[in-house]
Amino acid sequence: MSVRPTTGDAYRDWGPPAAPVEPRVEDGARIADDRTVDCDVCVIGTGAGGAPLAKELAEGGMRVVMLEEGRHFTTDDFTARPREMSTILYRDAGQTVTVGNVPIILPLGKGVGGTTMINSGTCFRTPPPVLEMWSERFGLDELNADELDPYFRRVERELNVVQVPEDRAGRNALVVKRGADALGWRGDFIWRNARGCVGSGVCSFGCPTSAKQHVGLSYVPRAWAAGATTYTECRAERIEHDGRRARGVIARAAGGGTVRVECAHVVVACGAIHTPVFLARQGLGGHSGELGRNLAIHPATAVRALFDEEIEMANGVPQSYFIDEFADDGIMLEGAAGPPDYAAMSFPFSGERHRELMLQFRNIGQFGLMVSDLSRGWVRERAGRIEIRYDLGPEDTATFRRGIERLCELFVAAGARAIYPPVTSVAELTGGDLEPLRRAEVKAQDLVLMAFHPLGTARADARRDHGVVTGELRLHEMENVWVSDASVIPSSIGVNPQITIMALATRLAYRLLGKAAPDDEPEPESIARPRITQPHALTA
Ligand SMILES: Cc1cc2nc3c(=O)[nH]c(=O)nc-3n(C[C@H](O)[C@H](O)[C@H](O)COP(=O)(O)OP(=O)(O)OC[C@H]3O[C@@H](n4cnc5c(N)ncnc54)[C@H](O)[C@@H]3O)c2cc1C
Ligand code: SF4
């Protein structure tokens, strides 16, 4: 078995130049007529779940049509200015928010590549204990580490998943590592899907150098090269079906026309917020009452700290280091950094105090914290609007409290002069004194939260009465409608989910093609092995 390099030079190298591919894009903004196209598989959505599936099917000889509500952006569109980019690359300019006991911003990407276009590029396989728990709780026996290994390898090779070398990690991460090392906490540089990354620090606003291998840059062009077509700015509105089989999909084009896709299979890959709403509109997926429920989001926050030394958090890979010392307690610490205009939107305080803090931007460090949530929310459509309800439960609130305290301890160990926890009643900690935080009563509404990983709203469960799709990702009640996105993931997984979603999508493609798993994928020289041994917090 060959070995694929994943360290040092493998990260810095651009690798062999990709052959230019003619985009096979039909621009929905120019479609004013009503047209019908014919294919084997219609894939709705071109994100982490849709794009790998489309590529594998097209390369396997199937005729594939992708429908995408957003536009097709190229690297030339990416200006590296967060304020400009968030208005065009994010759905609702990044202002999707949950309602509940604490508002949580839940940004989503919209365009060819979906949310991978604006994600941080962190790559983790599903931890094996999580897969074991899926088998026990959801009857997903086939989704075990051995079965998925060839698909993980394939995805990781396609995306060039490699480990960030120290010289690209940025000072922000190195200062955090210094603190973690002083405390004896376990961590490592993150494995990412990148080729020739220069550490420009704006992954979440469209990589301006084509280094980040988001699926709109990697998988979708490979699908085009194999004959697939993407209809952009075409929003799928209806699946034509008789309750057992689907015949086709009707999409509304931004130019006013319609595209009717006649197909043998429909794959819904709109993401965990839009897939359940779309299926509910079709009268599909509702048999068990689980559609739209079981929403896990991996709620997250960040702690900032002021240092005497210059940190320059805008330089380097923004999410380049992780600390899994507390992963079994449901707490994963991961980098979070960015340029000043991004920071200005999220730093605490207002008015003169905010200005003073921003003037010290060069000396401020920041690190993130993600919780494997026990809380569950739901998604539904009401009066034409999508409503996302999520209440942070007391156990998760307590986990946040512990995680924030750990991060503050880390910043003290790293030598911070002042620390800014994301807790409204404790604005600032100075002199290494964490007592005000330890004494504070922290309720959910006192926390400043975001979330980046909606999961579970069309969950896979082998039992018809408990899930929306089977372990094969087919809607329980339909013969030829499949779901391939974050909504099928049945629980929190404790790590960033894109590789899980892509591996499941690749497996589904192999099943639809009737092919055995690939047996020639190289073994990675190294791979992240986060310390999650007891996924206790994931089984709500
Ligand atoms: C800022 C940020 C950073 C992140 N960082 C990481 C990270 O470092 N690592 C990681 O693993 N994960 C990360 N994630 C999460 C990860 O990107 C997502 O989990 C993943 O992309 C979800 O894949 P998906 O296929 O479910 O949905 P998406 O990737 O969101 O794709 C869904 C697509 O469907 C389209 N669509 C929706 N409805 C329709 C319709 N009716 N018709 C046509 N098209 C439609 C949407 O426009 C979208 O393009 C991050 C997320 C965010 C927001
Ligand atoms: S750090 Fe810069 S070059 Fe590297 S992947 Fe992110 S945006 Fe691209």
Coordinates of N, CA and C in Angstrom, one line a residue, residues 3-11 160-163 522-526:
V3 N 2.0 5.3 0.5 CA 1.8 6.2 1.5 C 1.8 7.6 1.0
R4 N 0.8 8.4 1.4 CA 0.7 9.8 0.9 C 1.3 10.8 1.9
P5 N 2.2 11.6 1.5 CA 2.8 12.6 2.4 C 1.8 13.6 2.9
T6 N 1.9 13.9 4.2 CA 0.9 14.8 4.8 C 1.5 15.8 5.7
T7 N 2.8 15.9 5.7 CA 3.4 16.9 6.6 C 4.4 17.8 5.9
G8 N 4.8 18.9 6.6 CA 5.8 19.8 6.1 C 5.6 20.3 4.7
D9 N 6.4 19.8 3.8 CA 6.4 20.2 2.4 C 5.1 20.0 1.7
A10 N 4.4 18.9 2.1 CA 3.1 18.5 1.5 C 2.1 19.6 1.7
Y11 N 2.3 20.4 2.8 CA 1.4 21.5 3.0 C 1.8 22.8 2.2
N160 N -6.3 16.8 -0.6 CA -4.9 17.0 -0.1 C -4.9 17.4 1.4
V161 N -5.5 16.5 2.2 CA -5.5 16.8 3.6 C -4.1 16.6 4.2
V162 N -3.6 17.7 4.8 CA -2.2 17.7 5.2 C -2.1 18.5 6.5
Q163 N -1.0 18.3 7.3 CA -0.9 19.0 8.6 C -0.2 20.3 8.5
P522 N -4.1 5.5 -1.1 CA -2.9 5.5 -0.3 C -3.2 5.8 1.2
E523 N -2.3 5.2 2.0 CA -2.4 5.5 3.5 C -1.8 6.9 3.8
P524 N -2.5 7.7 4.6 CA -1.8 9.0 4.9 C -0.6 8.8 5.8
E525 N 0.4 9.5 5.6 CA 1.6 9.4 6.4 C 1.3 9.7 7.9
S526 N 0.4 10.7 8.1 CA -0.1 11.0 9.5 C -1.5 11.5 9.4

